[in-house]
């Protein structure tokens, strides 16, 4: 029982770390899109992909009832 709880905490912590990384990537891509002079389809695609990844991870954290305050 304790091993299961320990593993869950470890994976919850990894999920929060990954969310932070993906959020930074999303912010970086959206800033690049905002600052670019021309519309770049590849950059738009990368930004939307990073956003989708973040939303997916956010929903997973919500489903697991994880909050950053717990960490």
mmCIF file with all atom_site columns, N, CA and C in Angstrom:
data_model
loop_
_atom_site.group_PDB
_atom_site.id
_atom_site.type_symbol
_atom_site.label_atom_id
_atom_site.label_alt_id
_atom_site.label_comp_id
_atom_site.label_asym_id
_atom_site.label_entity_id
_atom_site.label_seq_id
_atom_site.pdbx_PDB_ins_code
_atom_site.Cartn_x
_atom_site.Cartn_y
_atom_site.Cartn_z
_atom_site.occupancy
_atom_site.B_iso_or_equiv
_atom_site.pdbx_formal_charge
_atom_site.auth_seq_id
_atom_site.auth_comp_id
_atom_site.auth_asym_id
_atom_site.auth_atom_id
_atom_site.pdbx_PDB_model_num
ATOM 1   N N  . UNK A 1 1  ? 0.818  -1.188 0.000   1.00 0.00 ? 1  UNK A N  1
ATOM 2   C CA . UNK A 1 1  ? 0.000  0.000  0.000   1.00 0.00 ? 1  UNK A CA 1
ATOM 3   C C  . UNK A 1 1  ? 0.867  1.260  0.000   1.00 0.00 ? 1  UNK A C  1
ATOM 4   N N  . UNK A 1 2  ? 1.931  1.258  0.822   1.00 0.00 ? 2  UNK A N  1
ATOM 5   C CA . UNK A 1 2  ? 2.787  2.435  0.897   1.00 0.00 ? 2  UNK A CA 1
ATOM 6   C C  . UNK A 1 2  ? 3.562  2.642  -0.392  1.00 0.00 ? 2  UNK A C  1
ATOM 7   N N  . UNK A 1 3  ? 3.935  1.544  -1.037  1.00 0.00 ? 3  UNK A N  1
ATOM 8   C CA . UNK A 1 3  ? 4.682  1.646  -2.296  1.00 0.00 ? 3  UNK A CA 1
ATOM 9   C C  . UNK A 1 3  ? 3.829  2.308  -3.372  1.00 0.00 ? 3  UNK A C  1
ATOM 10  N N  . UNK A 1 4  ? 2.547  1.946  -3.405  1.00 0.00 ? 4  UNK A N  1
ATOM 11  C CA . UNK A 1 4  ? 1.636  2.529  -4.384  1.00 0.00 ? 4  UNK A CA 1
ATOM 12  C C  . UNK A 1 4  ? 1.502  4.037  -4.168  1.00 0.00 ? 4  UNK A C  1
ATOM 13  N N  . UNK A 1 5  ? 1.378  4.446  -2.907  1.00 0.00 ? 5  UNK A N  1
ATOM 14  C CA . UNK A 1 5  ? 1.260  5.874  -2.608  1.00 0.00 ? 5  UNK A CA 1
ATOM 15  C C  . UNK A 1 5  ? 2.543  6.616  -2.955  1.00 0.00 ? 5  UNK A C  1
ATOM 16  N N  . UNK A 1 6  ? 3.685  5.982  -2.690  1.00 0.00 ? 6  UNK A N  1
ATOM 17  C CA . UNK A 1 6  ? 4.968  6.600  -2.991  1.00 0.00 ? 6  UNK A CA 1
ATOM 18  C C  . UNK A 1 6  ? 5.132  6.782  -4.498  1.00 0.00 ? 6  UNK A C  1
ATOM 19  N N  . UNK A 1 7  ? 4.754  5.751  -5.268  1.00 0.00 ? 7  UNK A N  1
ATOM 20  C CA . UNK A 1 7  ? 4.855  5.841  -6.723  1.00 0.00 ? 7  UNK A CA 1
ATOM 21  C C  . UNK A 1 7  ? 3.906  6.904  -7.265  1.00 0.00 ? 7  UNK A C  1
ATOM 22  N N  . UNK A 1 8  ? 2.712  6.967  -6.700  1.00 0.00 ? 8  UNK A N  1
ATOM 23  C CA . UNK A 1 8  ? 1.749  7.961  -7.152  1.00 0.00 ? 8  UNK A CA 1
ATOM 24  C C  . UNK A 1 8  ? 2.281  9.374  -6.912  1.00 0.00 ? 8  UNK A C  1
ATOM 25  N N  . UNK A 1 9  ? 2.862  9.608  -5.730  1.00 0.00 ? 9  UNK A N  1
ATOM 26  C CA . UNK A 1 9  ? 3.428  10.920 -5.434  1.00 0.00 ? 9  UNK A CA 1
ATOM 27  C C  . UNK A 1 9  ? 4.558  11.264 -6.394  1.00 0.00 ? 9  UNK A C  1
ATOM 28  N N  . UNK A 1 10 ? 5.395  10.272 -6.683  1.00 0.00 ? 10 UNK A N  1
ATOM 29  C CA . UNK A 1 10 ? 6.514  10.493 -7.592  1.00 0.00 ? 10 UNK A CA 1
ATOM 30  C C  . UNK A 1 10 ? 6.022  10.861 -8.990  1.00 0.00 ? 10 UNK A C  1
ATOM 31  N N  . UNK A 1 11 ? 5.021  10.133 -9.487  1.00 0.00 ? 11 UNK A N  1
ATOM 32  C CA . UNK A 1 11 ? 4.508  10.424 -10.822 1.00 0.00 ? 11 UNK A CA 1
ATOM 33  C C  . UNK A 1 11 ? 3.717  11.736 -10.847 1.00 0.00 ? 11 UNK A C  1
ATOM 34  N N  . UNK A 1 12 ? 3.054  12.057 -9.753  1.00 0.00 ? 12 UNK A N  1
ATOM 35  C CA . UNK A 1 12 ? 2.376  13.354 -9.668  1.00 0.00 ? 12 UNK A CA 1
ATOM 36  C C  . UNK A 1 12 ? 3.393  14.489 -9.750  1.00 0.00 ? 12 UNK A C  1
ATOM 37  N N  . UNK A 1 13 ? 4.511  14.319 -9.061  1.00 0.00 ? 13 UNK A N  1
ATOM 38  C CA . UNK A 1 13 ? 5.570  15.332 -9.087  1.00 0.00 ? 13 UNK A CA 1
ATOM 39  C C  . UNK A 1 13 ? 6.154  15.460 -10.499 1.00 0.00 ? 13 UNK A C  1
ATOM 40  N N  . UNK A 1 14 ? 6.356  14.331 -11.161 1.00 0.00 ? 14 UNK A N  1
ATOM 41  C CA . UNK A 1 14 ? 6.853  14.358 -12.545 1.00 0.00 ? 14 UNK A CA 1
ATOM 42  C C  . UNK A 1 14 ? 5.869  15.065 -13.467 1.00 0.00 ? 14 UNK A C  1
ATOM 43  N N  . UNK A 1 15 ? 4.576  14.821 -13.250 1.00 0.00 ? 15 UNK A N  1
ATOM 44  C CA . UNK A 1 15 ? 3.546  15.454 -14.072 1.00 0.00 ? 15 UNK A CA 1
ATOM 45  C C  . UNK A 1 15 ? 3.587  16.974 -13.901 1.00 0.00 ? 15 UNK A C  1
ATOM 46  N N  . UNK A 1 16 ? 3.728  17.434 -12.689 1.00 0.00 ? 16 UNK A N  1
ATOM 47  C CA . UNK A 1 16 ? 3.793  18.880 -12.442 1.00 0.00 ? 16 UNK A CA 1
ATOM 48  C C  . UNK A 1 16 ? 5.046  19.480 -13.074 1.00 0.00 ? 16 UNK A C  1
ATOM 49  N N  . UNK A 1 17 ? 6.168  18.783 -12.968 1.00 0.00 ? 17 UNK A N  1
ATOM 50  C CA . UNK A 1 17 ? 7.400  19.260 -13.605 1.00 0.00 ? 17 UNK A CA 1
ATOM 51  C C  . UNK A 1 17 ? 7.231  19.348 -15.119 1.00 0.00 ? 17 UNK A C  1
ATOM 52  N N  . UNK A 1 18 ? 6.636  18.311 -15.701 1.00 0.00 ? 18 UNK A N  1
ATOM 53  C CA . UNK A 1 18 ? 6.417  18.291 -17.146 1.00 0.00 ? 18 UNK A CA 1
ATOM 54  C C  . UNK A 1 18 ? 5.459  19.398 -17.570 1.00 0.00 ? 18 UNK A C  1
ATOM 55  N N  . UNK A 1 19 ? 4.463  19.664 -16.746 1.00 0.00 ? 19 UNK A N  1
ATOM 56  C CA . UNK A 1 19 ? 3.536  20.757 -17.055 1.00 0.00 ? 19 UNK A CA 1
ATOM 57  C C  . UNK A 1 19 ? 4.278  22.092 -17.108 1.00 0.00 ? 19 UNK A C  1
ATOM 58  N N  . UNK A 1 20 ? 5.203  22.293 -16.196 1.00 0.00 ? 20 UNK A N  1
ATOM 59  C CA . UNK A 1 20 ? 5.977  23.531 -16.197 1.00 0.00 ? 20 UNK A CA 1
ATOM 60  C C  . UNK A 1 20 ? 6.823  23.675 -17.445 1.00 0.00 ? 20 UNK A C  1
ATOM 61  N N  . UNK A 1 21 ? 7.447  22.582 -17.870 1.00 0.00 ? 21 UNK A N  1
ATOM 62  C CA . UNK A 1 21 ? 8.280  22.601 -19.079 1.00 0.00 ? 21 UNK A CA 1
ATOM 63  C C  . UNK A 1 21 ? 7.439  22.902 -20.311 1.00 0.00 ? 21 UNK A C  1
ATOM 64  N N  . UNK A 1 22 ? 6.315  22.218 -20.427 1.00 0.00 ? 22 UNK A N  1
ATOM 65  C CA . UNK A 1 22 ? 5.446  22.410 -21.596 1.00 0.00 ? 22 UNK A CA 1
ATOM 66  C C  . UNK A 1 22 ? 4.849  23.811 -21.594 1.00 0.00 ? 22 UNK A C  1
ATOM 67  N N  . UNK A 1 23 ? 4.509  24.337 -20.430 1.00 0.00 ? 23 UNK A N  1
ATOM 68  C CA . UNK A 1 23 ? 3.966  25.703 -20.345 1.00 0.00 ? 23 UNK A CA 1
ATOM 69  C C  . UNK A 1 23 ? 5.006  26.714 -20.822 1.00 0.00 ? 23 UNK A C  1
ATOM 70  N N  . UNK A 1 24 ? 6.270  26.521 -20.435 1.00 0.00 ? 24 UNK A N  1
ATOM 71  C CA . UNK A 1 24 ? 7.331  27.422 -20.895 1.00 0.00 ? 24 UNK A CA 1
ATOM 72  C C  . UNK A 1 24 ? 7.486  27.347 -22.407 1.00 0.00 ? 24 UNK A C  1
ATOM 73  N N  . UNK A 1 25 ? 7.412  26.139 -22.966 1.00 0.00 ? 25 UNK A N  1
ATOM 74  C CA . UNK A 1 25 ? 7.511  25.980 -24.419 1.00 0.00 ? 25 UNK A CA 1
ATOM 75  C C  . UNK A 1 25 ? 6.355  26.684 -25.113 1.00 0.00 ? 25 UNK A C  1
ATOM 76  N N  . UNK A 1 26 ? 5.151  26.520 -24.579 1.00 0.00 ? 26 UNK A N  1
ATOM 77  C CA . UNK A 1 26 ? 3.965  27.151 -25.164 1.00 0.00 ? 26 UNK A CA 1
ATOM 78  C C  . UNK A 1 26 ? 4.116  28.673 -25.126 1.00 0.00 ? 26 UNK A C  1
ATOM 79  N N  . UNK A 1 27 ? 4.549  29.207 -23.984 1.00 0.00 ? 27 UNK A N  1
ATOM 80  C CA . UNK A 1 27 ? 4.744  30.656 -23.865 1.00 0.00 ? 27 UNK A CA 1
ATOM 81  C C  . UNK A 1 27 ? 5.805  31.150 -24.848 1.00 0.00 ? 27 UNK A C  1
ATOM 82  N N  . UNK A 1 28 ? 6.880  30.393 -24.974 1.00 0.00 ? 28 UNK A N  1
ATOM 83  C CA . UNK A 1 28 ? 7.961  30.772 -25.886 1.00 0.00 ? 28 UNK A CA 1
ATOM 84  C C  . UNK A 1 28 ? 7.465  30.791 -27.335 1.00 0.00 ? 28 UNK A C  1
ATOM 85  N N  . UNK A 1 29 ? 6.739  29.762 -27.732 1.00 0.00 ? 29 UNK A N  1
ATOM 86  C CA . UNK A 1 29 ? 6.233  29.698 -29.117 1.00 0.00 ? 29 UNK A CA 1
ATOM 87  C C  . UNK A 1 29 ? 5.226  30.802 -29.385 1.00 0.00 ? 29 UNK A C  1
ATOM 88  N N  . UNK A 1 30 ? 4.352  31.072 -28.431 1.00 0.00 ? 30 UNK A N  1
ATOM 89  C CA . UNK A 1 30 ? 3.358  32.122 -28.660 1.00 0.00 ? 30 UNK A CA 1
ATOM 90  C C  . UNK A 1 30 ? 4.009  33.504 -28.703 1.00 0.00 ? 30 UNK A C  1
ATOM 91  N N  . UNK A 1 31 ? 5.052  33.717 -27.907 1.00 0.00 ? 31 UNK A N  1
ATOM 92  C CA . UNK A 1 31 ? 5.786  34.989 -27.990 1.00 0.00 ? 31 UNK A CA 1
ATOM 93  C C  . UNK A 1 31 ? 6.478  35.131 -29.337 1.00 0.00 ? 31 UNK A C  1
ATOM 94  N N  . UNK A 1 32 ? 7.050  34.034 -29.824 1.00 0.00 ? 32 UNK A N  1
ATOM 95  C CA . UNK A 1 32 ? 7.702  34.075 -31.136 1.00 0.00 ? 32 UNK A CA 1
ATOM 96  C C  . UNK A 1 32 ? 6.688  34.381 -32.233 1.00 0.00 ? 32 UNK A C  1
ATOM 97  N N  . UNK A 1 33 ? 5.495  33.802 -32.147 1.00 0.00 ? 33 UNK A N  1
ATOM 98  C CA . UNK A 1 33 ? 4.445  34.080 -33.133 1.00 0.00 ? 33 UNK A CA 1
ATOM 99  C C  . UNK A 1 33 ? 4.020  35.544 -33.070 1.00 0.00 ? 33 UNK A C  1
ATOM 100 N N  . UNK A 1 34 ? 3.900  36.033 -31.867 1.00 0.00 ? 34 UNK A N  1
ATOM 101 C CA . UNK A 1 34 ? 3.463  37.410 -31.680 1.00 0.00 ? 34 UNK A CA 1
ATOM 102 C C  . UNK A 1 34 ? 4.497  38.402 -32.213 1.00 0.00 ? 34 UNK A C  1
ATOM 103 N N  . UNK A 1 35 ? 5.787  38.085 -32.047 1.00 0.00 ? 35 UNK A N  1
ATOM 104 C CA . UNK A 1 35 ? 6.845  39.002 -32.430 1.00 0.00 ? 35 UNK A CA 1
ATOM 105 C C  . UNK A 1 35 ? 7.295  38.857 -33.887 1.00 0.00 ? 35 UNK A C  1
ATOM 106 N N  . UNK A 1 36 ? 6.870  37.798 -34.548 1.00 0.00 ? 36 UNK A N  1
ATOM 107 C CA . UNK A 1 36 ? 7.335  37.576 -35.921 1.00 0.00 ? 36 UNK A CA 1
ATOM 108 C C  . UNK A 1 36 ? 6.638  38.538 -36.889 1.00 0.00 ? 36 UNK A C  1
ATOM 109 N N  . UNK A 1 37 ? 7.369  38.905 -37.919 1.00 0.00 ? 37 UNK A N  1
ATOM 110 C CA . UNK A 1 37 ? 6.827  39.822 -38.926 1.00 0.00 ? 37 UNK A CA 1
ATOM 111 C C  . UNK A 1 37 ? 5.904  39.115 -39.898 1.00 0.00 ? 37 UNK A C  1
ATOM 112 N N  . UNK A 1 38 ? 6.279  37.919 -40.284 1.00 0.00 ? 38 UNK A N  1
ATOM 113 C CA . UNK A 1 38 ? 5.479  37.146 -41.224 1.00 0.00 ? 38 UNK A CA 1
ATOM 114 C C  . UNK A 1 38 ? 4.817  35.997 -40.497 1.00 0.00 ? 38 UNK A C  1
ATOM 115 N N  . UNK A 1 39 ? 3.704  35.545 -41.066 1.00 0.00 ? 39 UNK A N  1
ATOM 116 C CA . UNK A 1 39 ? 3.048  34.387 -40.492 1.00 0.00 ? 39 UNK A CA 1
ATOM 117 C C  . UNK A 1 39 ? 3.815  33.136 -40.885 1.00 0.00 ? 39 UNK A C  1
ATOM 118 N N  . UNK A 1 40 ? 4.170  32.352 -39.898 1.00 0.00 ? 40 UNK A N  1
ATOM 119 C CA . UNK A 1 40 ? 4.943  31.147 -40.135 1.00 0.00 ? 40 UNK A CA 1
ATOM 120 C C  . UNK A 1 40 ? 4.069  29.949 -39.756 1.00 0.00 ? 40 UNK A C  1
ATOM 121 N N  . UNK A 1 41 ? 3.718  29.130 -40.745 1.00 0.00 ? 41 UNK A N  1
ATOM 122 C CA . UNK A 1 41 ? 2.826  27.999 -40.494 1.00 0.00 ? 41 UNK A CA 1
ATOM 123 C C  . UNK A 1 41 ? 3.448  26.976 -39.555 1.00 0.00 ? 41 UNK A C  1
ATOM 124 N N  . UNK A 1 42 ? 4.746  26.740 -39.709 1.00 0.00 ? 42 UNK A N  1
ATOM 125 C CA . UNK A 1 42 ? 5.431  25.769 -38.849 1.00 0.00 ? 42 UNK A CA 1
ATOM 126 C C  . UNK A 1 42 ? 5.415  26.229 -37.389 1.00 0.00 ? 42 UNK A C  1
ATOM 127 N N  . UNK A 1 43 ? 5.643  27.503 -37.182 1.00 0.00 ? 43 UNK A N  1
ATOM 128 C CA . UNK A 1 43 ? 5.633  28.051 -35.830 1.00 0.00 ? 43 UNK A CA 1
ATOM 129 C C  . UNK A 1 43 ? 4.225  27.997 -35.231 1.00 0.00 ? 43 UNK A C  1
ATOM 130 N N  . UNK A 1 44 ? 3.215  28.302 -36.045 1.00 0.00 ? 44 UNK A N  1
ATOM 131 C CA . UNK A 1 44 ? 1.828  28.199 -35.603 1.00 0.00 ? 44 UNK A CA 1
ATOM 132 C C  . UNK A 1 44 ? 1.502  26.769 -35.184 1.00 0.00 ? 44 UNK A C  1
ATOM 133 N N  . UNK A 1 45 ? 1.961  25.807 -35.997 1.00 0.00 ? 45 UNK A N  1
ATOM 134 C CA . UNK A 1 45 ? 1.734  24.399 -35.704 1.00 0.00 ? 45 UNK A CA 1
ATOM 135 C C  . UNK A 1 45 ? 2.397  24.018 -34.382 1.00 0.00 ? 45 UNK A C  1
ATOM 136 N N  . UNK A 1 46 ? 3.642  24.434 -34.176 1.00 0.00 ? 46 UNK A N  1
ATOM 137 C CA . UNK A 1 46 ? 4.360  24.107 -32.945 1.00 0.00 ? 46 UNK A CA 1
ATOM 138 C C  . UNK A 1 46 ? 3.696  24.731 -31.723 1.00 0.00 ? 46 UNK A C  1
ATOM 139 N N  . UNK A 1 47 ? 3.187  25.953 -31.886 1.00 0.00 ? 47 UNK A N  1
ATOM 140 C CA . UNK A 1 47 ? 2.513  26.621 -30.788 1.00 0.00 ? 47 UNK A CA 1
ATOM 141 C C  . UNK A 1 47 ? 1.221  25.884 -30.425 1.00 0.00 ? 47 UNK A C  1
ATOM 142 N N  . UNK A 1 48 ? 0.453  25.509 -31.416 1.00 0.00 ? 48 UNK A N  1
ATOM 143 C CA . UNK A 1 48 ? -0.800 24.786 -31.155 1.00 0.00 ? 48 UNK A CA 1
ATOM 144 C C  . UNK A 1 48 ? -0.537 23.413 -30.557 1.00 0.00 ? 48 UNK A C  1
ATOM 145 N N  . UNK A 1 49 ? 0.540  22.765 -30.981 1.00 0.00 ? 49 UNK A N  1
ATOM 146 C CA . UNK A 1 49 ? 0.905  21.468 -30.428 1.00 0.00 ? 49 UNK A CA 1
ATOM 147 C C  . UNK A 1 49 ? 1.288  21.600 -28.956 1.00 0.00 ? 49 UNK A C  1
ATOM 148 N N  . UNK A 1 50 ? 2.076  22.612 -28.621 1.00 0.00 ? 50 UNK A N  1
ATOM 149 C CA . UNK A 1 50 ? 2.471  22.840 -27.226 1.00 0.00 ? 50 UNK A CA 1
ATOM 150 C C  . UNK A 1 50 ? 1.243  23.162 -26.374 1.00 0.00 ? 50 UNK A C  1
ATOM 151 N N  . UNK A 1 51 ? 0.311  23.927 -26.925 1.00 0.00 ? 51 UNK A N  1
ATOM 152 C CA . UNK A 1 51 ? -0.916 24.255 -26.205 1.00 0.00 ? 51 UNK A CA 1
ATOM 153 C C  . UNK A 1 51 ? -1.744 23.000 -25.950 1.00 0.00 ? 51 UNK A C  1
ATOM 154 N N  . UNK A 1 52 ? -1.865 22.153 -26.951 1.00 0.00 ? 52 UNK A N  1
ATOM 155 C CA . UNK A 1 52 ? -2.625 20.908 -26.803 1.00 0.00 ? 52 UNK A CA 1
ATOM 156 C C  . UNK A 1 52 ? -1.988 19.996 -25.759 1.00 0.00 ? 52 UNK A C  1
ATOM 157 N N  . UNK A 1 53 ? -0.661 19.925 -25.757 1.00 0.00 ? 53 UNK A N  1
ATOM 158 C CA . UNK A 1 53 ? 0.037  19.108 -24.763 1.00 0.00 ? 53 UNK A CA 1
ATOM 159 C C  . UNK A 1 53 ? -0.229 19.639 -23.359 1.00 0.00 ? 53 UNK A C  1
ATOM 160 N N  . UNK A 1 54 ? -0.153 20.953 -23.194 1.00 0.00 ? 54 UNK A N  1
ATOM 161 C CA . UNK A 1 54 ? -0.372 21.545 -21.873 1.00 0.00 ? 54 UNK A CA 1
ATOM 162 C C  . UNK A 1 54 ? -1.804 21.296 -21.402 1.00 0.00 ? 54 UNK A C  1
ATOM 163 N N  . UNK A 1 55 ? -2.753 21.465 -22.284 1.00 0.00 ? 55 UNK A N  1
ATOM 164 C CA . UNK A 1 55 ? -4.151 21.248 -21.914 1.00 0.00 ? 55 UNK A CA 1
ATOM 165 C C  . UNK A 1 55 ? -4.380 19.791 -21.527 1.00 0.00 ? 55 UNK A C  1
ATOM 166 N N  . UNK A 1 56 ? -3.769 18.866 -22.269 1.00 0.00 ? 56 UNK A N  1
ATOM 167 C CA . UNK A 1 56 ? -3.892 17.454 -21.939 1.00 0.00 ? 56 UNK A CA 1
ATOM 168 C C  . UNK A 1 56 ? -3.324 17.168 -20.553 1.00 0.00 ? 56 UNK A C  1
ATOM 169 N N  . UNK A 1 57 ? -2.131 17.696 -20.273 1.00 0.00 ? 57 UNK A N  1
ATOM 170 C CA . UNK A 1 57 ? -1.509 17.474 -18.966 1.00 0.00 ? 57 UNK A CA 1
ATOM 171 C C  . UNK A 1 57 ? -2.314 18.132 -17.852 1.00 0.00 ? 57 UNK A C  1
ATOM 172 N N  . UNK A 1 58 ? -2.882 19.287 -18.130 1.00 0.00 ? 58 UNK A N  1
ATOM 173 C CA . UNK A 1 58 ? -3.705 19.984 -17.141 1.00 0.00 ? 58 UNK A CA 1
ATOM 174 C C  . UNK A 1 58 ? -4.940 19.164 -16.803 1.00 0.00 ? 58 UNK A C  1
ATOM 175 N N  . UNK A 1 59 ? -5.574 18.588 -17.819 1.00 0.00 ? 59 UNK A N  1
ATOM 176 C CA . UNK A 1 59 ? -6.744 17.750 -17.596 1.00 0.00 ? 59 UNK A CA 1
ATOM 177 C C  . UNK A 1 59 ? -6.377 16.494 -16.806 1.00 0.00 ? 59 UNK A C  1
ATOM 178 N N  . UNK A 1 60 ? -5.217 15.922 -17.093 1.00 0.00 ? 60 UNK A N  1
ATOM 179 C CA . UNK A 1 60 ? -4.750 14.747 -16.357 1.00 0.00 ? 60 UNK A CA 1
ATOM 180 C C  . UNK A 1 60 ? -4.509 15.105 -14.885 1.00 0.00 ? 60 UNK A C  1
ATOM 181 N N  . UNK A 1 61 ? -3.908 16.251 -14.641 1.00 0.00 ? 61 UNK A N  1
ATOM 182 C CA . UNK A 1 61 ? -3.681 16.691 -13.262 1.00 0.00 ? 61 UNK A CA 1
ATOM 183 C C  . UNK A 1 61 ? -5.009 16.932 -12.548 1.00 0.00 ? 61 UNK A C  1
ATOM 184 N N  . UNK A 1 62 ? -5.960 17.474 -13.256 1.00 0.00 ? 62 UNK A N  1
ATOM 185 C CA . UNK A 1 62 ? -7.276 17.714 -12.671 1.00 0.00 ? 62 UNK A CA 1
ATOM 186 C C  . UNK A 1 62 ? -7.967 16.389 -12.344 1.00 0.00 ? 62 UNK A C  1
ATOM 187 N N  . UNK A 1 63 ? -7.824 15.415 -13.238 1.00 0.00 ? 63 UNK A N  1
ATOM 188 C CA . UNK A 1 63 ? -8.423 14.113 -13.013 1.00 0.00 ? 63 UNK A CA 1
ATOM 189 C C  . UNK A 1 63 ? -7.798 13.418 -11.801 1.00 0.00 ? 63 UNK A C  1
ATOM 190 N N  . UNK A 1 64 ? -6.492 13.613 -11.613 1.00 0.00 ? 64 UNK A N  1
ATOM 191 C CA . UNK A 1 64 ? -5.784 13.014 -10.475 1.00 0.00 ? 64 UNK A CA 1
ATOM 192 C C  . UNK A 1 64 ? -5.933 13.835 -9.204  1.00 0.00 ? 64 UNK A C  1
ATOM 193 N N  . UNK A 1 65 ? -6.582 15.004 -9.324  1.00 0.00 ? 65 UNK A N  1
ATOM 194 C CA . UNK A 1 65 ? -6.807 15.918 -8.193  1.00 0.00 ? 65 UNK A CA 1
ATOM 195 C C  . UNK A 1 65 ? -5.483 16.365 -7.583  1.00 0.00 ? 65 UNK A C  1
ATOM 196 N N  . UNK A 1 66 ? -4.586 16.783 -8.473  1.00 0.00 ? 66 UNK A N  1
ATOM 197 C CA . UNK A 1 66 ? -3.267 17.271 -8.058  1.00 0.00 ? 66 UNK A CA 1
ATOM 198 C C  . UNK A 1 66 ? -3.324 18.789 -7.992  1.00 0.00 ? 66 UNK A C  1
ATOM 199 N N  . UNK A 1 67 ? -2.757 19.333 -6.944  1.00 0.00 ? 67 UNK A N  1
ATOM 200 C CA . UNK A 1 67 ? -2.603 20.787 -6.886  1.00 0.00 ? 67 UNK A CA 1
ATOM 201 C C  . UNK A 1 67 ? -1.132 21.087 -6.612  1.00 0.00 ? 67 UNK A C  1
ATOM 202 N N  . UNK A 1 68 ? -0.681 22.217 -7.064  1.00 0.00 ? 68 UNK A N  1
ATOM 203 C CA . UNK A 1 68 ? 0.714  22.587 -6.886  1.00 0.00 ? 68 UNK A CA 1
ATOM 204 C C  . UNK A 1 68 ? 1.000  22.858 -5.411  1.00 0.00 ? 68 UNK A C  1
ATOM 205 N N  . UNK A 1 69 ? 0.004  23.273 -4.669  1.00 0.00 ? 69 UNK A N  1
ATOM 206 C CA . UNK A 1 69 ? 0.182  23.534 -3.238  1.00 0.00 ? 69 UNK A CA 1
ATOM 207 C C  . UNK A 1 69 ? 0.563  22.270 -2.482  1.00 0.00 ? 69 UNK A C  1
ATOM 208 N N  . UNK A 1 70 ? 0.129  21.110 -2.978  1.00 0.00 ? 70 UNK A N  1
ATOM 209 C CA . UNK A 1 70 ? 0.442  19.843 -2.317  1.00 0.00 ? 70 UNK A CA 1
ATOM 210 C C  . UNK A 1 70 ? 1.920  19.498 -2.439  1.00 0.00 ? 70 UNK A C  1
ATOM 211 N N  . UNK A 1 71 ? 2.580  20.001 -3.450  1.00 0.00 ? 71 UNK A N  1
ATOM 212 C CA . UNK A 1 71 ? 3.976  19.632 -3.721  1.00 0.00 ? 71 UNK A CA 1
ATOM 213 C C  . UNK A 1 71 ? 4.891  20.375 -2.847  1.00 0.00 ? 71 UNK A C  1
#
